[in-house]
Amino acid sequence: MIIVIAALLTLVLIGAAVVVFTRRPAQQAVTLGGYGVLLSLLFVAVQAPDVALSQLAVGTAVVPLMVMLAVRKITTLRRSGREDR
């Protein structure tokens, strides 16, 4: 079990680096969703299924969706601002 936890910790570390170094916000939201899945797997491995379910719902679905909606809204506002000029 220790090997599985160590492997998942390594994947979480790599996933965090990928999220941080992703430049475009829309792509960062998608990688954040993948990172949430990795964290959920880690929580299951350390015998915390309730935390894993919360992470899966919030960190994998809700937060990336909110980021994507915010990026879309900002893009729409910028385009409409350019058309008004």
CSV table of N, CA and C in Angstrom, one decimal:
chain,number,residue,atom,x,y,z
A,1,MET,N,0.8,-1.2,0.0
A,1,MET,CA,0.0,0.0,0.0
A,1,MET,C,0.9,1.3,0.0
A,2,ILE,N,2.0,1.2,0.6
A,2,ILE,CA,2.9,2.3,0.7
A,2,ILE,C,3.4,2.7,-0.7
A,3,ILE,N,3.6,1.7,-1.6
A,3,ILE,CA,4.1,1.9,-2.9
A,3,ILE,C,3.0,2.7,-3.7
A,4,VAL,N,1.7,2.3,-3.5
A,4,VAL,CA,0.6,3.0,-4.2
A,4,VAL,C,0.5,4.4,-3.8
A,5,ILE,N,0.6,4.6,-2.5
A,5,ILE,CA,0.5,6.0,-1.9
A,5,ILE,C,1.7,6.8,-2.5
A,6,ALA,N,2.9,6.3,-2.5
A,6,ALA,CA,4.1,7.0,-3.0
A,6,ALA,C,3.9,7.3,-4.5
A,7,ALA,N,3.4,6.4,-5.2
A,7,ALA,CA,3.1,6.6,-6.7
A,7,ALA,C,2.1,7.7,-6.9
A,8,LEU,N,1.0,7.7,-6.1
A,8,LEU,CA,0.0,8.7,-6.2
A,8,LEU,C,0.5,10.1,-5.8
A,9,LEU,N,1.3,10.1,-4.7
A,9,LEU,CA,1.9,11.4,-4.3
A,9,LEU,C,2.8,11.9,-5.4
A,10,THR,N,3.5,11.1,-6.1
A,10,THR,CA,4.4,11.5,-7.2
A,10,THR,C,3.5,12.1,-8.3
A,11,LEU,N,2.4,11.4,-8.6
A,11,LEU,CA,1.5,11.9,-9.7
A,11,LEU,C,0.8,13.2,-9.3
A,12,VAL,N,0.5,13.3,-8.0
A,12,VAL,CA,-0.1,14.6,-7.6
A,12,VAL,C,0.9,15.7,-7.7
A,13,LEU,N,2.1,15.4,-7.4
A,13,LEU,CA,3.2,16.5,-7.5
A,13,LEU,C,3.4,16.9,-9.0
A,14,ILE,N,3.4,15.9,-9.9
A,14,ILE,CA,3.5,16.2,-11.3
A,14,ILE,C,2.3,16.9,-11.8
A,15,GLY,N,1.1,16.5,-11.4
A,15,GLY,CA,-0.1,17.1,-11.8
A,15,GLY,C,-0.2,18.6,-11.3
A,16,ALA,N,0.3,18.9,-10.1
A,16,ALA,CA,0.3,20.2,-9.6
A,16,ALA,C,1.3,21.1,-10.4
A,17,ALA,N,2.4,20.5,-10.8
A,17,ALA,CA,3.3,21.3,-11.7
A,17,ALA,C,2.7,21.6,-13.0
A,18,VAL,N,2.0,20.6,-13.6
A,18,VAL,CA,1.3,20.8,-14.9
A,18,VAL,C,0.3,21.9,-14.8
A,19,VAL,N,-0.5,21.9,-13.7
A,19,VAL,CA,-1.5,23.0,-13.5
A,19,VAL,C,-0.8,24.3,-13.4
A,20,VAL,N,0.2,24.4,-12.6
A,20,VAL,CA,0.9,25.7,-12.4
A,20,VAL,C,1.5,26.2,-13.6
A,21,PHE,N,2.1,25.4,-14.4
A,21,PHE,CA,2.8,25.8,-15.6
A,21,PHE,C,2.0,25.9,-16.9
A,22,THR,N,0.7,25.6,-16.8
A,22,THR,CA,-0.2,25.8,-17.9
A,22,THR,C,-0.5,27.3,-18.0
A,23,ARG,N,-0.3,27.8,-19.2
A,23,ARG,CA,-0.4,29.3,-19.4
A,23,ARG,C,-1.9,29.7,-19.6
A,24,ARG,N,-2.6,29.1,-20.5
A,24,ARG,CA,-3.9,29.5,-20.9
A,24,ARG,C,-5.0,29.1,-19.8
A,25,PRO,N,-5.8,30.0,-19.4
A,25,PRO,CA,-6.7,29.7,-18.3
A,25,PRO,C,-7.7,28.6,-18.6
A,26,ALA,N,-8.2,28.5,-19.8
A,26,ALA,CA,-9.1,27.5,-20.2
A,26,ALA,C,-8.5,26.1,-20.1
A,27,GLN,N,-7.2,26.0,-20.6
A,27,GLN,CA,-6.5,24.7,-20.5
A,27,GLN,C,-6.2,24.4,-19.0
A,28,GLN,N,-5.9,25.5,-18.3
A,28,GLN,CA,-5.6,25.3,-16.8
A,28,GLN,C,-6.8,24.7,-16.1
A,29,ALA,N,-8.0,25.1,-16.5
A,29,ALA,CA,-9.2,24.6,-15.8
A,29,ALA,C,-9.3,23.1,-16.1
A,30,VAL,N,-9.0,22.7,-17.3
A,30,VAL,CA,-9.1,21.3,-17.7
A,30,VAL,C,-8.1,20.5,-16.9
A,31,THR,N,-6.8,21.0,-16.8
A,31,THR,CA,-5.8,20.3,-16.1
A,31,THR,C,-6.1,20.3,-14.6
A,32,LEU,N,-6.8,21.3,-14.1
A,32,LEU,CA,-7.2,21.3,-12.7
A,32,LEU,C,-8.2,20.2,-12.4
A,33,GLY,N,-9.1,19.9,-13.4
A,33,GLY,CA,-10.0,18.8,-13.2
A,33,GLY,C,-9.3,17.5,-13.1
A,34,GLY,N,-8.3,17.3,-14.0
A,34,GLY,CA,-7.5,16.1,-13.9
A,34,GLY,C,-6.7,16.0,-12.6
A,35,TYR,N,-6.2,17.1,-12.1
A,35,TYR,CA,-5.5,17.2,-10.8
A,35,TYR,C,-6.5,16.8,-9.7
A,36,GLY,N,-7.8,17.2,-9.8
A,36,GLY,CA,-8.7,16.8,-8.8
A,36,GLY,C,-9.0,15.3,-8.8
A,37,VAL,N,-8.9,14.7,-10.0
A,37,VAL,CA,-9.1,13.2,-10.0
A,37,VAL,C,-7.9,12.5,-9.3
A,38,LEU,N,-6.7,13.0,-9.6
A,38,LEU,CA,-5.5,12.5,-8.9
A,38,LEU,C,-5.6,12.6,-7.4
A,39,LEU,N,-6.1,13.8,-6.9
A,39,LEU,CA,-6.2,14.0,-5.5
A,39,LEU,C,-7.3,13.0,-4.9
A,40,SER,N,-8.4,12.8,-5.7
A,40,SER,CA,-9.4,11.9,-5.2
A,40,SER,C,-8.9,10.5,-5.0
A,41,LEU,N,-8.1,10.1,-6.0
A,41,LEU,CA,-7.4,8.7,-5.9
A,41,LEU,C,-6.5,8.6,-4.7
A,42,LEU,N,-5.8,9.7,-4.5
A,42,LEU,CA,-4.9,9.7,-3.3
A,42,LEU,C,-5.7,9.6,-2.0
A,43,PHE,N,-6.8,10.3,-1.9
A,43,PHE,CA,-7.6,10.3,-0.7
A,43,PHE,C,-8.3,8.9,-0.5
A,44,VAL,N,-8.6,8.2,-1.6
A,44,VAL,CA,-9.1,6.8,-1.5
A,44,VAL,C,-8.0,5.9,-1.0
A,45,ALA,N,-6.8,6.1,-1.5
A,45,ALA,CA,-5.7,5.3,-1.0
A,45,ALA,C,-5.3,5.5,0.4
A,46,VAL,N,-5.6,6.7,1.0
A,46,VAL,CA,-5.2,6.9,2.4
A,46,VAL,C,-6.5,6.7,3.3
A,47,GLN,N,-7.5,6.0,2.7
A,47,GLN,CA,-8.7,5.6,3.5
A,47,GLN,C,-9.5,6.7,3.9
A,48,ALA,N,-9.7,7.7,3.0
A,48,ALA,CA,-10.6,8.8,3.3
A,48,ALA,C,-11.6,9.0,2.2
A,49,PRO,N,-12.6,8.1,2.1
A,49,PRO,CA,-13.5,8.1,0.9
A,49,PRO,C,-14.4,9.3,0.9
A,50,ASP,N,-14.8,9.8,2.1
A,50,ASP,CA,-15.7,11.0,2.1
A,50,ASP,C,-15.0,12.2,1.6
A,51,VAL,N,-13.7,12.3,2.0
A,51,VAL,CA,-12.9,13.5,1.4
A,51,VAL,C,-12.7,13.3,-0.1
A,52,ALA,N,-12.6,12.1,-0.5
A,52,ALA,CA,-12.4,11.8,-1.9
A,52,ALA,C,-13.6,12.2,-2.7
A,53,LEU,N,-14.8,11.9,-2.2
A,53,LEU,CA,-16.1,12.2,-2.8
A,53,LEU,C,-16.2,13.8,-2.9
A,54,SER,N,-15.9,14.4,-1.8
A,54,SER,CA,-16.0,15.9,-1.8
A,54,SER,C,-15.0,16.5,-2.8
A,55,GLN,N,-13.8,16.0,-2.9
A,55,GLN,CA,-12.8,16.5,-3.8
A,55,GLN,C,-13.3,16.2,-5.3
A,56,LEU,N,-13.9,15.0,-5.5
A,56,LEU,CA,-14.3,14.7,-6.8
A,56,LEU,C,-15.5,15.6,-7.3
A,57,ALA,N,-16.4,15.9,-6.3
A,57,ALA,CA,-17.5,16.8,-6.7
A,57,ALA,C,-17.0,18.3,-6.9
A,58,VAL,N,-16.3,18.8,-5.9
A,58,VAL,CA,-15.9,20.2,-5.9
A,58,VAL,C,-14.7,20.4,-6.8
A,59,GLY,N,-13.6,19.7,-6.5
A,59,GLY,CA,-12.4,20.0,-7.1
A,59,GLY,C,-12.3,19.6,-8.6
A,60,THR,N,-13.1,18.6,-8.9
A,60,THR,CA,-13.0,18.0,-10.3
A,60,THR,C,-14.1,18.6,-11.2
A,61,ALA,N,-15.3,18.9,-10.6
A,61,ALA,CA,-16.4,19.3,-11.4
A,61,ALA,C,-16.7,20.8,-11.3
A,62,VAL,N,-16.9,21.3,-10.0
A,62,VAL,CA,-17.5,22.6,-9.8
A,62,VAL,C,-16.5,23.7,-10.1
A,63,VAL,N,-15.3,23.6,-9.5
A,63,VAL,CA,-14.3,24.6,-9.6
A,63,VAL,C,-13.8,24.8,-11.1
A,64,PRO,N,-13.5,23.7,-11.8
A,64,PRO,CA,-13.1,23.9,-13.2
A,64,PRO,C,-14.3,24.5,-14.1
A,65,LEU,N,-15.5,24.1,-13.7
A,65,LEU,CA,-16.7,24.7,-14.5
A,65,LEU,C,-16.8,26.2,-14.2
A,66,MET,N,-16.6,26.6,-13.0
A,66,MET,CA,-16.7,28.0,-12.6
A,66,MET,C,-15.6,28.8,-13.3
A,67,VAL,N,-14.4,28.2,-13.4
A,67,VAL,CA,-13.3,28.9,-14.1
A,67,VAL,C,-13.6,29.0,-15.6
A,68,MET,N,-14.1,27.9,-16.2
A,68,MET,CA,-14.4,28.0,-17.6
A,68,MET,C,-15.5,29.0,-17.9
A,69,LEU,N,-16.5,29.1,-17.0
A,69,LEU,CA,-17.6,30.1,-17.2
A,69,LEU,C,-17.0,31.5,-17.0
A,70,ALA,N,-16.1,31.7,-16.1
A,70,ALA,CA,-15.6,33.0,-15.9
A,70,ALA,C,-14.7,33.4,-17.1
A,71,VAL,N,-13.9,32.5,-17.6
A,71,VAL,CA,-13.1,32.8,-18.8
A,71,VAL,C,-14.0,33.1,-20.0
A,72,ARG,N,-15.1,32.4,-20.2
A,72,ARG,CA,-16.0,32.7,-21.3
A,72,ARG,C,-16.6,34.0,-21.1
A,73,LYS,N,-17.0,34.4,-19.9
A,73,LYS,CA,-17.6,35.7,-19.7
A,73,LYS,C,-16.7,36.8,-20.0
A,74,ILE,N,-15.4,36.7,-19.5
A,74,ILE,CA,-14.4,37.7,-19.7
A,74,ILE,C,-14.1,37.8,-21.2
A,75,THR,N,-14.1,36.7,-21.9
A,75,THR,CA,-13.8,36.8,-23.4
A,75,THR,C,-15.0,37.5,-24.1
A,76,THR,N,-16.2,37.2,-23.7
A,76,THR,CA,-17.4,37.8,-24.3
A,76,THR,C,-17.4,39.3,-24.0
A,77,LEU,N,-17.0,39.7,-22.8
A,77,LEU,CA,-17.0,41.1,-22.5
A,77,LEU,C,-15.9,41.9,-23.2
A,78,ARG,N,-14.8,41.2,-23.4
A,78,ARG,CA,-13.7,41.9,-24.2
A,78,ARG,C,-14.1,42.0,-25.6
A,79,ARG,N,-14.7,41.0,-26.2
A,79,ARG,CA,-15.2,41.1,-27.6
A,79,ARG,C,-16.2,42.2,-27.8
A,80,SER,N,-17.2,42.3,-26.9
A,80,SER,CA,-18.2,43.3,-27.0
A,80,SER,C,-17.6,44.7,-26.7
A,81,GLY,N,-16.6,44.8,-25.9
A,81,GLY,CA,-15.9,46.1,-25.7
A,81,GLY,C,-15.2,46.6,-26.9
A,82,ARG,N,-14.6,45.6,-27.7
A,82,ARG,CA,-13.9,46.0,-28.9
A,82,ARG,C,-14.9,46.4,-30.0
A,83,GLU,N,-16.1,45.8,-30.0
A,83,GLU,CA,-17.0,46.2,-31.0
A,83,GLU,C,-17.6,47.6,-30.7
A,84,ASP,N,-17.7,48.0,-29.4
A,84,ASP,CA,-18.3,49.3,-29.1
A,84,ASP,C,-17.4,50.4,-29.5
A,85,ARG,N,-16.1,50.2,-29.6
A,85,ARG,CA,-15.1,51.3,-29.9
A,85,ARG,C,-15.3,51.8,-31.3
